[in-house]
Amino acid sequence: MTVASTIEDVVALRPHRVAANLLFDDAGLSPYHAVVGQYEPDLDEREETFGFDGREWGITNSVHWEGKIESDDAYFGFDGALNEYKLSVYADDDEHDERGADFTFRPGFPEAKHVETGDMIQGMPTQCPESIRVQVEATNLEQREILGLLQSLAEHLGINAEYFATPHEWSSIYGLEVYGRIRRAVATGKVAGKGGVLEHIAQFSNGRGRGAYKWDHEEIVGHYEAVSLSPANWARLIDGQGLAKRLKCYQPEWVRSDGEDDPLYHHKIECQYWKGYYPDGDDSLRWDGYDSAVQELGETIVNALNWAGVEFSPTTETWVADPYFDVEQGERSYEVHSNPMPDLEEQEQASARDQLMRPETTAAEWDMLEAMTDGGSRRYDELADDAGRSTSTVYRAVEQFDDILAVDGGEIRFRDGIVRDQIEQVAEWFGSTKDAAVESLRNVADRATPLSRGEEGEPSALERWVNRHGIAVRDATDGIEMELSRPVSLQEMLKIVRAGPDAAEASPMLTRRFEDAQITWKEPDSTRHKGERVVVNRRLLGRHNMDRPIW
């Protein structure tokens, strides 16, 4: 569980895009008939505007077409296909036509059929009430502004605005984006690019559930960089998150080479919900769930900035105003969480180390893991060839290392990048200490009985235990002395030592002789423990009962 605090001093993030399917049934099909009656193909050619929310608005596009819904005599009195109508409405003072909406009007009624196939029409509930359906594609408008603009358009066309006052409960959102514009120097230094928070999130989540990571740094760092994650992956990062989302940082298609005063010189940071990101084709968001969804999208941006060390309060040192985004304090407060990734990564690394350090891990299985670090996923037979081992060894290793490896579509892969990195680190350390450890252990063991090897030349269990941990062994006058050079916690040291007697039991060395051995080790804070007996009165290092589990 991450530490969270409620923050109110946050810049006012803005909706960038809202895509929705609205349904209005209070007046049956009357609104659709009204649109049919008032529509004219040249509405976009008339120099007419209408007022809404302190601005003048105009129709910039007016088109209609024959749709795929078959007419029903009971409702329309004729055969054939029903027309659909699209009107684009944008702010008159916006030369880029980026503040406004496209409204597409279609009829709704029960058991509507496809005019060509006779099948039930896709995208409409079978028991859809008599209604008008309005598909909305809006940019830089809030939810309330979308409905207000639609009603104002209706009044402008001489249609009763009350037809569009109350969306039906089946109305839904299939696309939603929230953004702020962030300075290029901040974006490229901490958010996008090598070492940025987007890369960290992607690497941390790689191999778990569903997700995607895309980048384009060819012309400029962060020309486009985005990480998309399933709900479960976002929930691992931020408590209480429940939406599939894409978090991205990007520039316009044509990158501006200079001009600090030009908003488009700087990056957008944006979080978007999209129906296509949802696993198993889950439904869209409810229209009345808009506010909570915008809250979650904003919270995702704010937390990512917090983890990147970027100021999210309304300061011009971080943010840049554009025609649709002002650098001002917003009305929303957000739960800001501490970065969970370092702690979770450490837990996963520890889990990977624990699996690798099991006494039953054979050299063949270790070779297989080392081979996996060189490249991506691969088939069983390919991995066996790369490791120089049998396919049966690969099958055994996959079963043993189920916390480290996953099988997907017949191919083996590491569960995530964190585990892969940990295996590579351990492999490097293992290789540098292996020869010295093996030789020192053999010198000690040869006093009594040489270490025997299996039919395939496998090292003994005790030799594998020494190899795995990089323990230096020497034969002193009064017994065996060992030393672990790398720093470990007491808990990890107890786990290492506990596996030793079992390994000795399965090796030529007398178990009692091993338990009487002394080991020197140190903690991460450099506290050194010199010459501690492995077992004292059935207690590991004289501290922990051998018969009790180590948590």
Coordinates of C-alpha atoms in Angstrom, one line a residue:
M1 CA 0.0 0.0 0.0
T2 CA 1.5 3.4 -1.0
V3 CA 1.4 6.5 1.1
A4 CA -1.2 9.0 -0.2
S5 CA -2.1 12.6 0.5
T6 CA -4.8 14.8 -0.9
I7 CA -3.4 17.7 -3.0
E8 CA -5.5 20.7 -4.0
D9 CA -2.8 23.0 -5.5
V10 CA -2.9 21.4 -9.0
V11 CA -3.1 22.9 -12.4
A12 CA -6.5 22.8 -14.1
L13 CA -6.1 19.9 -16.6
R14 CA -8.5 20.1 -19.5
P15 CA -10.5 17.5 -21.5
H16 CA -9.0 17.2 -24.9
R17 CA -11.5 14.8 -26.6
V18 CA -14.8 13.3 -25.6
A19 CA -16.4 10.6 -27.8
A20 CA -19.9 9.4 -26.8
N21 CA -23.1 7.8 -28.0
L22 CA -26.0 9.6 -26.6
L23 CA -29.6 8.5 -26.6
F24 CA -32.6 10.8 -26.0
D25 CA -36.0 9.1 -25.6
D26 CA -38.2 11.7 -23.8
A27 CA -40.0 12.6 -27.0
G28 CA -39.7 9.3 -29.0
L29 CA -38.8 9.8 -32.6
S30 CA -40.0 13.4 -32.8
P31 CA -36.5 14.8 -32.5
Y32 CA -35.3 12.7 -35.4
H33 CA -38.2 13.9 -37.5
A34 CA -37.4 17.4 -36.5
V35 CA -33.8 17.1 -37.7
V36 CA -35.0 15.6 -41.0
G37 CA -37.4 18.5 -41.5
Q38 CA -34.9 21.3 -40.6
Y39 CA -31.8 19.9 -42.2
E40 CA -30.4 21.6 -45.3
P41 CA -27.3 20.5 -47.2
D42 CA -26.0 24.1 -47.3
L43 CA -26.2 24.9 -43.6
D44 CA -22.3 25.1 -43.6
E45 CA -22.4 27.7 -46.4
R46 CA -24.6 30.2 -44.6
E47 CA -22.8 33.0 -42.8
E48 CA -24.9 32.4 -39.7
T49 CA -23.7 32.0 -36.1
F50 CA -25.5 31.5 -32.8
G51 CA -24.5 32.2 -29.2
F52 CA -23.5 29.8 -26.5
D53 CA -21.5 30.2 -23.3
G54 CA -20.2 33.7 -24.2
R55 CA -19.0 32.7 -27.7
E56 CA -20.4 32.7 -31.2
W57 CA -20.6 29.3 -32.9
G58 CA -21.1 28.3 -36.5
I59 CA -21.9 25.2 -38.6
T60 CA -18.7 24.3 -40.5
N61 CA -19.8 21.0 -42.1
S62 CA -23.3 19.8 -43.1
V63 CA -23.6 16.3 -44.7
H64 CA -26.1 13.5 -44.8
W65 CA -26.1 10.0 -46.3
E66 CA -28.3 6.9 -46.6
G67 CA -27.6 4.8 -43.6
K68 CA -27.9 1.0 -43.0
I69 CA -31.0 1.1 -40.8
E70 CA -34.1 -0.2 -42.6
S71 CA -37.2 1.9 -42.4
D72 CA -40.1 0.5 -40.4
D73 CA -43.6 1.3 -41.8
A74 CA -44.9 1.5 -38.2
Y75 CA -42.7 4.5 -37.6
F76 CA -41.9 6.1 -41.0
G77 CA -44.4 5.0 -43.5
F78 CA -42.0 4.1 -46.3
D79 CA -39.5 1.4 -47.3
G80 CA -35.8 1.6 -47.8
A81 CA -32.9 3.0 -45.7
L82 CA -33.1 5.9 -43.2
N83 CA -30.9 8.9 -43.6
E84 CA -28.3 10.0 -41.1
Y85 CA -27.2 13.6 -40.6
K86 CA -23.9 15.1 -39.5
L87 CA -23.4 18.7 -38.4
S88 CA -20.0 20.0 -37.3
V89 CA -20.2 23.0 -34.9
Y90 CA -17.1 25.0 -33.9
A91 CA -16.3 28.3 -32.1
D92 CA -16.4 31.1 -34.6
D93 CA -13.2 32.7 -33.1
D94 CA -11.2 29.4 -33.4
E95 CA -9.4 29.5 -36.7
H96 CA -8.2 25.9 -36.2
D97 CA -11.7 24.4 -35.6
E98 CA -10.4 22.6 -32.5
R99 CA -13.1 23.9 -30.0
G100 CA -16.4 22.3 -30.9
A101 CA -18.1 19.0 -31.9
D102 CA -19.3 16.8 -34.6
F103 CA -22.9 15.6 -34.0
T104 CA -24.3 12.7 -36.0
F105 CA -28.0 12.1 -35.7
R106 CA -29.6 8.7 -36.2
P107 CA -33.1 7.2 -35.3
G108 CA -33.5 4.7 -32.5
F109 CA -36.3 2.1 -32.2
P110 CA -36.8 -1.6 -31.2
E111 CA -35.5 -4.4 -33.3
A112 CA -34.0 -2.2 -36.0
K113 CA -32.7 -4.2 -38.9
H114 CA -29.9 -3.9 -41.5
V115 CA -31.4 -2.7 -44.8
E116 CA -29.3 -5.1 -46.9
T117 CA -28.9 -8.3 -44.7
G118 CA -32.1 -8.1 -42.6
D119 CA -30.0 -8.8 -39.5
M120 CA -30.3 -6.9 -36.3
I121 CA -28.4 -3.6 -36.7
Q122 CA -25.0 -3.6 -34.9
G123 CA -24.4 -0.9 -32.3
M124 CA -28.0 -0.4 -31.3
P125 CA -29.7 -2.3 -28.4
T126 CA -32.3 -4.8 -29.6
Q127 CA -34.9 -3.2 -27.4
C128 CA -33.8 0.4 -28.1
P129 CA -36.6 2.8 -27.2
E130 CA -38.1 5.1 -29.8
S131 CA -35.5 7.9 -29.7
I132 CA -32.9 10.0 -31.4
R133 CA -29.3 8.8 -31.1
V134 CA -26.5 11.3 -31.3
Q135 CA -22.9 10.3 -31.8
V136 CA -20.6 13.0 -30.4
E137 CA -16.9 13.6 -31.3
A138 CA -16.0 16.7 -29.3
T139 CA -12.6 18.5 -28.8
N140 CA -11.7 20.9 -26.0
L141 CA -15.2 20.8 -24.5
E142 CA -16.4 19.7 -21.0
Q143 CA -19.4 17.4 -20.7
R144 CA -21.7 20.2 -19.7
E145 CA -20.5 22.3 -22.7
I146 CA -21.3 19.4 -25.1
L147 CA -24.9 19.2 -24.0
G148 CA -25.3 23.0 -23.9
L149 CA -23.8 23.3 -27.4
L150 CA -26.2 20.6 -28.7
Q151 CA -29.2 22.3 -27.2
S152 CA -28.1 25.7 -28.6
L153 CA -27.7 24.1 -32.0
A154 CA -31.2 22.7 -31.8
E155 CA -32.6 26.2 -31.0
H156 CA -30.6 27.7 -33.9
L157 CA -32.3 25.1 -36.2
G158 CA -35.8 25.8 -34.8
I159 CA -35.9 22.5 -32.9
N160 CA -37.1 22.2 -29.3
A161 CA -33.9 22.2 -27.2
E162 CA -35.7 20.2 -24.5
Y163 CA -35.5 17.2 -26.8
F164 CA -31.8 17.0 -25.8
A165 CA -32.0 17.8 -22.1
T166 CA -31.7 14.4 -20.5
P167 CA -29.6 11.6 -21.9
H168 CA -31.0 8.1 -21.4
E169 CA -29.2 5.8 -19.0
W170 CA -27.8 3.8 -21.9
S171 CA -25.8 6.8 -23.1
S172 CA -22.1 6.0 -23.0
I173 CA -18.6 7.3 -23.5
Y174 CA -16.2 5.4 -25.7
G175 CA -13.3 7.9 -25.8
L176 CA -12.0 10.4 -23.2
E177 CA -8.8 12.4 -23.0
V178 CA -7.4 14.8 -20.4
Y179 CA -4.3 16.9 -20.9
G180 CA -2.0 19.7 -19.9
R181 CA 0.8 21.4 -21.9
I182 CA 4.2 21.0 -20.3
R183 CA 7.5 22.7 -21.1
R184 CA 9.7 20.9 -23.6
A185 CA 12.7 21.1 -21.2
V186 CA 10.7 19.5 -18.4
A187 CA 9.1 16.8 -20.6
T188 CA 12.3 15.7 -22.3
G189 CA 14.2 15.7 -19.0
K190 CA 11.9 13.8 -16.7
V191 CA 8.8 12.5 -18.5
A192 CA 9.8 11.2 -21.9
G193 CA 12.9 9.7 -23.2
K194 CA 15.6 7.5 -21.6
G195 CA 15.1 7.3 -17.8
G196 CA 11.8 9.2 -18.0
V197 CA 8.8 8.1 -16.0
L198 CA 7.0 6.7 -19.0
E199 CA 9.8 4.3 -19.7
H200 CA 9.9 3.3 -16.0
I201 CA 6.2 2.6 -15.9
A202 CA 6.5 0.5 -19.2
Q203 CA 9.5 -1.5 -18.0
F204 CA 7.9 -2.1 -14.6
S205 CA 4.7 -3.4 -16.1
N206 CA 6.2 -5.3 -19.0
G207 CA 5.1 -9.0 -19.0
R208 CA 2.1 -8.6 -16.8
G209 CA -1.5 -8.5 -18.1
R210 CA -2.1 -6.4 -21.2
G211 CA -0.2 -3.3 -22.3
A212 CA 1.7 -1.5 -25.0
Y213 CA 4.7 0.8 -25.1
K214 CA 5.4 3.0 -28.2
W215 CA 8.0 5.7 -28.7
D216 CA 9.4 8.0 -31.4
H217 CA 12.5 10.0 -30.5
E218 CA 13.8 10.4 -34.0
E219 CA 13.3 14.1 -34.6
I220 CA 13.1 15.1 -30.9
V221 CA 13.0 13.3 -27.6
G222 CA 9.4 12.7 -26.8
H223 CA 8.0 13.4 -30.3
Y224 CA 5.7 10.6 -29.2
E225 CA 5.9 8.3 -26.2
A226 CA 3.0 6.4 -24.7
V227 CA 2.4 3.5 -22.3
S228 CA -1.0 1.8 -22.3
L229 CA -1.9 -0.5 -19.5
S230 CA -4.9 -2.7 -18.5
P231 CA -6.9 -1.8 -15.3
A232 CA -5.0 -4.4 -13.2
N233 CA -1.6 -2.9 -14.1
W234 CA -2.7 0.6 -13.3
A235 CA -4.2 -0.6 -10.0
R236 CA -0.7 -2.0 -9.0
L237 CA 0.6 1.6 -9.4
I238 CA -2.2 3.7 -8.0
D239 CA -4.6 2.4 -5.4
G240 CA -8.2 2.5 -6.5
Q241 CA -7.7 2.9 -10.2
G242 CA -10.1 0.9 -12.4
L243 CA -9.8 2.1 -16.0
A244 CA -7.7 0.9 -18.9
K245 CA -5.7 4.0 -19.9
R246 CA -2.9 5.3 -22.1
L247 CA -0.5 7.9 -20.7
K248 CA 1.4 9.8 -23.3
C249 CA 3.7 12.7 -23.9
Y250 CA 3.9 14.1 -27.5
Q251 CA 4.5 16.9 -29.9
P252 CA 2.6 17.9 -33.1
E253 CA 3.3 15.9 -36.2
W254 CA 5.5 18.7 -37.5
V255 CA 8.0 19.5 -34.7
R256 CA 8.7 23.2 -34.1
S257 CA 12.4 23.9 -34.1
D258 CA 12.3 27.1 -32.2
G259 CA 10.0 29.5 -30.4
E260 CA 9.7 29.2 -26.7
D261 CA 6.6 31.5 -26.9
D262 CA 4.8 29.1 -29.3
P263 CA 2.7 26.7 -27.3
L264 CA 3.2 24.0 -30.0
Y265 CA 6.9 24.2 -29.4
H266 CA 6.2 22.4 -26.1
H267 CA 4.8 18.9 -25.3
K268 CA 1.4 17.7 -24.3
I269 CA 1.1 15.3 -21.4
E270 CA -2.2 13.4 -21.8
C271 CA -4.1 10.5 -20.3
Q272 CA -6.8 8.9 -22.3
Y273 CA -9.4 6.2 -21.7
W274 CA -10.3 4.2 -24.8
K275 CA -12.7 1.4 -25.2
G276 CA -10.2 -0.5 -27.3
Y277 CA -7.8 -0.7 -24.4
Y278 CA -10.2 -2.6 -22.2
P279 CA -9.7 -6.4 -21.9
D280 CA -12.2 -8.8 -23.3
G281 CA -14.3 -6.1 -25.0
D282 CA -15.8 -4.6 -21.8
D283 CA -18.5 -2.0 -22.3
S284 CA -17.9 1.7 -22.6
L285 CA -18.2 4.1 -19.7
R286 CA -21.6 5.3 -18.7
W287 CA -22.3 8.9 -19.6
D288 CA -23.0 9.7 -16.0
G289 CA -19.6 8.3 -15.1
Y290 CA -17.9 11.1 -16.9
D291 CA -16.8 13.0 -13.7
S292 CA -15.2 10.1 -12.0
A293 CA -13.4 9.0 -15.2
V294 CA -12.0 12.6 -15.7
Q295 CA -10.9 12.5 -12.0
E296 CA -9.0 9.2 -12.5
L297 CA -7.4 10.4 -15.7
G298 CA -6.2 13.5 -14.0
E299 CA -5.0 11.6 -11.0
T300 CA -2.9 9.4 -13.3
I301 CA -1.2 12.4 -14.8
V302 CA -0.5 14.0 -11.5
N303 CA 0.9 10.9 -9.9
A304 CA 3.2 10.2 -12.9
L305 CA 4.5 13.8 -12.6
N306 CA 5.0 13.4 -8.9
W307 CA 7.1 10.2 -9.5
A308 CA 9.1 12.1 -12.2
G309 CA 9.8 15.0 -9.7
V310 CA 7.8 17.4 -11.8
E311 CA 5.8 20.3 -10.2
F312 CA 2.1 19.8 -10.9
S313 CA 0.9 23.1 -9.3
P314 CA 0.0 25.9 -11.7
T315 CA 3.5 27.4 -12.3
T316 CA 4.7 28.7 -15.7
E317 CA 8.1 27.1 -14.9
T318 CA 6.4 23.8 -15.7
W319 CA 3.3 24.6 -17.7
V320 CA 2.6 26.5 -20.9
A321 CA -0.8 28.0 -21.8
D322 CA -2.4 27.4 -25.1
P323 CA -5.8 28.5 -26.6
Y324 CA -7.6 25.7 -24.7
F325 CA -5.5 25.2 -21.6
D326 CA -4.8 27.9 -19.0
V327 CA -2.1 27.8 -16.3
E328 CA -4.4 28.2 -13.4
Q329 CA -5.4 26.2 -10.3
G330 CA -8.2 23.7 -10.9
E331 CA -11.2 22.9 -8.9
R332 CA -10.3 19.3 -8.4
S333 CA -8.1 17.8 -5.7
Y334 CA -6.2 14.5 -6.3
E335 CA -4.9 11.6 -4.2
V336 CA -1.1 11.7 -4.8
H337 CA 0.7 8.5 -4.0
S338 CA 4.3 7.8 -3.3
N339 CA 6.1 6.0 -6.1
P340 CA 5.4 2.2 -5.6
M341 CA 7.7 1.0 -8.3
P342 CA 11.0 0.9 -6.3
D343 CA 9.5 -1.2 -3.5
L344 CA 7.6 -3.5 -5.8
E345 CA 10.7 -3.9 -7.9
E346 CA 12.8 -4.8 -4.9
Q347 CA 10.1 -7.4 -3.8
E348 CA 10.2 -9.0 -7.3
Q349 CA 14.0 -9.0 -7.3
A350 CA 14.0 -10.7 -3.9
S351 CA 11.5 -13.2 -5.2
A352 CA 13.7 -13.9 -8.2
R353 CA 16.8 -14.3 -6.0
D354 CA 14.9 -16.7 -3.6
Q355 CA 13.9 -18.9 -6.5
L356 CA 17.4 -19.0 -7.9
M357 CA 19.0 -19.8 -4.6
R358 CA 17.0 -22.9 -4.0
P359 CA 19.4 -25.8 -3.3
E360 CA 17.6 -28.0 -5.8
T361 CA 18.5 -25.7 -8.7
T362 CA 20.8 -27.6 -11.1
A363 CA 23.6 -26.2 -13.3
A364 CA 21.6 -27.2 -16.3
E365 CA 18.6 -25.2 -15.1
W366 CA 20.8 -22.3 -14.4
D367 CA 22.3 -22.5 -17.9
M368 CA 18.7 -22.3 -19.2
L369 CA 18.0 -19.1 -17.3
E370 CA 21.2 -17.5 -18.4
A371 CA 20.3 -18.3 -22.0
M372 CA 16.9 -16.6 -21.5
T373 CA 18.6 -13.3 -20.7
D374 CA 20.0 -13.2 -24.2
G375 CA 17.0 -12.1 -26.3
G376 CA 13.2 -12.3 -26.0
S377 CA 10.7 -15.2 -25.7
R378 CA 11.4 -18.5 -27.5
R379 CA 10.1 -22.0 -27.9
Y380 CA 11.1 -24.9 -25.7
D381 CA 13.3 -26.5 -28.4
E382 CA 15.0 -23.2 -29.2
L383 CA 15.9 -22.5 -25.6
A384 CA 17.2 -26.0 -25.2
D385 CA 19.6 -25.5 -28.1
D386 CA 20.7 -22.1 -26.9
A387 CA 21.4 -23.4 -23.4
G388 CA 23.1 -26.6 -24.7
R389 CA 20.7 -28.7 -22.6
S390 CA 17.9 -31.2 -23.1
T391 CA 14.2 -30.2 -23.7
S392 CA 13.3 -32.1 -20.5
T393 CA 15.6 -29.8 -18.6
V394 CA 13.7 -26.8 -20.0
Y395 CA 10.3 -28.2 -19.0
R396 CA 11.6 -28.9 -15.5
A397 CA 13.0 -25.4 -15.2
V398 CA 9.8 -23.7 -16.4
E399 CA 7.9 -25.7 -13.8
Q400 CA 10.4 -24.9 -11.0
F401 CA 10.7 -21.2 -11.8
D402 CA 7.0 -20.4 -12.2
D403 CA 7.4 -17.1 -10.3
I404 CA 10.1 -16.0 -12.8
L405 CA 9.0 -17.5 -16.1
A406 CA 5.7 -17.6 -18.0
V407 CA 4.6 -19.6 -21.0
D408 CA 2.4 -17.7 -23.5
G409 CA 1.4 -19.3 -26.8
G410 CA 4.0 -22.0 -26.5
E411 CA 6.8 -19.6 -25.9
I412 CA 8.8 -19.0 -22.7
R413 CA 9.4 -15.5 -21.4
F414 CA 10.4 -13.7 -18.3
R415 CA 7.4 -12.4 -16.4
D416 CA 8.7 -8.9 -16.6
G417 CA 11.8 -6.8 -17.3
I418 CA 12.6 -6.5 -13.6
V419 CA 13.1 -10.2 -13.3
R420 CA 15.2 -10.3 -16.4
D421 CA 17.5 -7.6 -15.1
Q422 CA 17.9 -9.3 -11.8
I423 CA 18.8 -12.6 -13.5
E424 CA 21.4 -10.8 -15.6
Q425 CA 22.9 -9.2 -12.5
V426 CA 23.0 -12.5 -10.6
A427 CA 24.5 -14.2 -13.7
E428 CA 27.3 -11.7 -13.9
W429 CA 28.0 -12.0 -10.2
F430 CA 27.7 -15.8 -10.3
G431 CA 30.2 -16.1 -13.2
S432 CA 32.8 -13.9 -11.4
T433 CA 32.7 -15.9 -8.2
K434 CA 32.0 -19.4 -9.5
D435 CA 35.5 -20.7 -10.2
A436 CA 37.0 -19.5 -6.9
A437 CA 34.1 -20.9 -5.0
V438 CA 34.2 -24.3 -6.6
E439 CA 38.0 -24.6 -6.2
S440 CA 37.9 -23.6 -2.5
L441 CA 35.0 -26.0 -1.7
R442 CA 36.8 -28.9 -3.5
N443 CA 40.0 -28.3 -1.5
V444 CA 38.0 -28.6 1.8
A445 CA 35.9 -31.5 0.7
D446 CA 38.9 -33.5 -0.7
R447 CA 40.3 -33.9 2.8
A448 CA 37.6 -36.5 3.4
T449 CA 35.9 -37.6 0.2
P450 CA 36.2 -35.8 -3.1
L451 CA 33.0 -34.2 -4.4
S452 CA 31.3 -36.7 -6.6
R453 CA 29.4 -35.7 -9.7
G454 CA 26.4 -37.2 -11.4
E455 CA 26.3 -39.1 -14.7
E456 CA 26.0 -35.8 -16.6
G457 CA 28.9 -34.2 -14.7
E458 CA 26.5 -32.2 -12.4
P459 CA 28.1 -30.6 -9.3
S460 CA 27.0 -31.8 -5.9
A461 CA 24.3 -30.0 -4.0
L462 CA 26.8 -28.4 -1.7
E463 CA 28.9 -27.2 -4.6
R464 CA 25.8 -25.7 -6.2
W465 CA 25.0 -24.0 -2.9
V466 CA 28.4 -22.4 -2.8
N467 CA 28.3 -21.5 -6.4
R468 CA 24.9 -19.9 -6.1
H469 CA 25.9 -17.5 -3.3
G470 CA 29.5 -16.9 -4.2
I471 CA 30.8 -18.1 -0.8
A472 CA 34.5 -18.3 -0.3
V473 CA 35.5 -21.5 1.5
R474 CA 38.8 -22.5 3.2
D475 CA 40.0 -25.3 5.4
A476 CA 41.3 -24.0 8.7
T477 CA 43.0 -26.0 11.5
D478 CA 39.9 -26.1 13.6
G479 CA 37.3 -26.6 10.9
I480 CA 35.8 -25.0 7.8
E481 CA 35.7 -21.2 7.4
M482 CA 33.5 -19.4 4.9
E483 CA 32.8 -15.9 3.9
L484 CA 30.0 -14.2 1.9
S485 CA 31.4 -11.0 0.4
R486 CA 28.2 -9.4 -0.8
P487 CA 26.0 -7.5 1.8
V488 CA 22.7 -9.2 2.8
S489 CA 20.0 -8.6 5.4
L490 CA 19.7 -11.0 8.4
Q491 CA 16.6 -12.5 6.9
E492 CA 18.3 -13.2 3.6
M493 CA 21.4 -14.6 5.4
L494 CA 19.2 -17.0 7.4
K495 CA 17.6 -18.2 4.2
I496 CA 21.0 -18.8 2.6
V497 CA 22.4 -20.6 5.7
R498 CA 19.3 -22.7 6.1
A499 CA 19.8 -24.3 2.7
G500 CA 23.4 -25.2 3.5
P501 CA 22.8 -28.3 5.8
D502 CA 20.4 -29.8 3.3
A503 CA 22.9 -29.3 0.6
A504 CA 25.6 -30.9 2.8
E505 CA 23.3 -33.8 3.6
A506 CA 23.1 -34.6 -0.1
S507 CA 26.9 -34.3 -0.6
P508 CA 29.9 -36.3 0.5
M509 CA 30.7 -33.9 3.3
L510 CA 29.5 -34.8 6.8
T511 CA 26.5 -32.6 7.7
R512 CA 27.8 -32.1 11.3
R513 CA 31.1 -30.9 9.9
F514 CA 29.3 -28.3 7.8
E515 CA 27.1 -27.2 10.8
D516 CA 30.2 -26.6 12.9
A517 CA 31.7 -24.4 10.1
Q518 CA 32.1 -20.6 10.7
I519 CA 30.9 -18.0 8.3
T520 CA 31.7 -14.3 8.0
W521 CA 29.1 -11.9 6.5
K522 CA 28.0 -8.3 6.5
E523 CA 24.8 -6.4 6.4
P524 CA 23.8 -3.6 3.9
D525 CA 24.8 -1.0 6.5
S526 CA 28.3 -2.6 6.6
T527 CA 27.9 -4.2 10.0
R528 CA 30.3 -7.2 9.9
H529 CA 29.6 -10.5 11.6
K530 CA 32.9 -12.5 11.9
G531 CA 33.1 -16.2 12.3
E532 CA 29.6 -17.1 13.3
R533 CA 28.9 -20.8 13.6
V534 CA 26.4 -22.1 11.0
V535 CA 24.3 -24.0 13.6
V536 CA 24.4 -23.5 17.4
N537 CA 22.0 -25.8 19.4
R538 CA 19.7 -26.3 16.4
R539 CA 19.6 -22.5 15.8
L540 CA 20.9 -21.0 12.5
L541 CA 23.7 -18.6 13.4
G542 CA 22.6 -19.1 17.0
R543 CA 19.5 -16.9 16.2
H544 CA 16.7 -18.8 14.5
N545 CA 15.3 -22.3 15.2
M546 CA 16.0 -24.6 12.3
D547 CA 12.6 -26.1 12.5
R548 CA 10.7 -22.8 12.1
P549 CA 10.0 -21.1 8.8
I550 CA 11.8 -17.9 7.9
W551 CA 9.4 -15.2 6.7

